Amino acid sequence: MLRDKVILKASTMLKGRLTEVISTSASKFQTPQSDMLLEKRLEFQNELNKKYRKTLKKA
């Protein structure tokens, strides 16, 4: 039970921080690359969500 809560908290914090860092980087550079960064961020977030769901199912 405690382990599940710790995993949930850590993954939520990690997801939030990575999203913040990537979106900050993307907003600094308004170039054609920013679209690519946004796309990469969404792919990465989807990947994290999949891993997170698998972790919850195992727990």
PDB file of C-alpha atoms in Angstrom:
ATOM      1  CA  MET A   1       0.000   0.000   0.000  1.00  0.00           C
ATOM      2  CA  LEU A   2       2.718   2.463   0.996  1.00  0.00           C
ATOM      3  CA  ARG A   3       4.843   1.357  -1.956  1.00  0.00           C
ATOM      4  CA  ASP A   4       1.961   2.112  -4.332  1.00  0.00           C
ATOM      5  CA  LYS A   5       1.562   5.590  -2.881  1.00  0.00           C
ATOM      6  CA  VAL A   6       5.298   6.271  -3.183  1.00  0.00           C
ATOM      7  CA  ILE A   7       5.343   5.080  -6.820  1.00  0.00           C
ATOM      8  CA  LEU A   8       2.292   7.192  -7.631  1.00  0.00           C
ATOM      9  CA  LYS A   9       3.767  10.313  -6.020  1.00  0.00           C
ATOM     10  CA  ALA A  10       7.193   9.885  -7.640  1.00  0.00           C
ATOM     11  CA  SER A  11       5.828   9.270 -11.125  1.00  0.00           C
ATOM     12  CA  THR A  12       3.436  12.218 -10.831  1.00  0.00           C
ATOM     13  CA  MET A  13       6.255  14.518  -9.726  1.00  0.00           C
ATOM     14  CA  LEU A  14       8.556  13.254 -12.485  1.00  0.00           C
ATOM     15  CA  LYS A  15       5.899  13.666 -15.158  1.00  0.00           C
ATOM     16  CA  GLY A  16       5.074  17.191 -14.006  1.00  0.00           C
ATOM     17  CA  ARG A  17       8.697  18.281 -13.821  1.00  0.00           C
ATOM     18  CA  LEU A  18       9.633  16.852 -17.228  1.00  0.00           C
ATOM     19  CA  THR A  19       6.599  18.446 -18.850  1.00  0.00           C
ATOM     20  CA  GLU A  20       7.508  21.784 -17.252  1.00  0.00           C
ATOM     21  CA  VAL A  21      11.132  21.608 -18.427  1.00  0.00           C
ATOM     22  CA  ILE A  22      10.248  20.554 -21.967  1.00  0.00           C
ATOM     23  CA  SER A  23       7.493  23.143 -22.395  1.00  0.00           C
ATOM     24  CA  THR A  24       9.773  25.879 -21.028  1.00  0.00           C
ATOM     25  CA  SER A  25      12.427  24.871 -23.536  1.00  0.00           C
ATOM     26  CA  ALA A  26       9.885  24.819 -26.339  1.00  0.00           C
ATOM     27  CA  SER A  27       8.526  28.269 -25.486  1.00  0.00           C
ATOM     28  CA  LYS A  28      12.031  29.796 -25.560  1.00  0.00           C
ATOM     29  CA  PHE A  29      12.593  28.702 -29.138  1.00  0.00           C
ATOM     30  CA  GLN A  30       9.676  29.585 -31.369  1.00  0.00           C
ATOM     31  CA  THR A  31      11.092  27.918 -34.443  1.00  0.00           C
ATOM     32  CA  PRO A  32      10.044  24.988 -36.614  1.00  0.00           C
ATOM     33  CA  GLN A  33      11.850  22.891 -34.014  1.00  0.00           C
ATOM     34  CA  SER A  34       9.285  23.854 -31.363  1.00  0.00           C
ATOM     35  CA  ASP A  35       6.654  21.816 -33.199  1.00  0.00           C
ATOM     36  CA  MET A  36       9.025  18.875 -33.184  1.00  0.00           C
ATOM     37  CA  LEU A  37       9.687  19.363 -29.461  1.00  0.00           C
ATOM     38  CA  LEU A  38       5.971  19.426 -28.755  1.00  0.00           C
ATOM     39  CA  GLU A  39       5.490  16.240 -30.728  1.00  0.00           C
ATOM     40  CA  LYS A  40       8.381  14.554 -28.885  1.00  0.00           C
ATOM     41  CA  ARG A  41       6.946  15.701 -25.547  1.00  0.00           C
ATOM     42  CA  LEU A  42       3.580  14.172 -26.353  1.00  0.00           C
ATOM     43  CA  GLU A  43       5.203  10.910 -27.441  1.00  0.00           C
ATOM     44  CA  PHE A  44       7.263  10.846 -24.258  1.00  0.00           C
ATOM     45  CA  GLN A  45       4.240  11.587 -22.097  1.00  0.00           C
ATOM     46  CA  ASN A  46       2.288   8.766 -23.751  1.00  0.00           C
ATOM     47  CA  GLU A  47       5.214   6.426 -23.130  1.00  0.00           C
ATOM     48  CA  LEU A  48       5.301   7.435 -19.455  1.00  0.00           C
ATOM     49  CA  ASN A  49       1.563   6.906 -19.140  1.00  0.00           C
ATOM     50  CA  LYS A  50       1.842   3.389 -20.584  1.00  0.00           C
ATOM     51  CA  LYS A  51       4.654   2.476 -18.174  1.00  0.00           C
ATOM     52  CA  TYR A  52       2.719   4.008 -15.293  1.00  0.00           C
ATOM     53  CA  ARG A  53      -0.406   1.971 -16.090  1.00  0.00           C
ATOM     54  CA  LYS A  54       1.659  -1.224 -16.302  1.00  0.00           C
ATOM     55  CA  THR A  55       3.215  -0.424 -12.912  1.00  0.00           C
ATOM     56  CA  LEU A  56      -0.209   0.114 -11.363  1.00  0.00           C
ATOM     57  CA  LYS A  57      -1.509  -3.161 -12.800  1.00  0.00           C
ATOM     58  CA  LYS A  58       1.450  -5.061 -11.305  1.00  0.00           C
ATOM     59  CA  ALA A  59       1.021  -3.466  -7.875  1.00  0.00           C
TER      60      ALA A  59
END
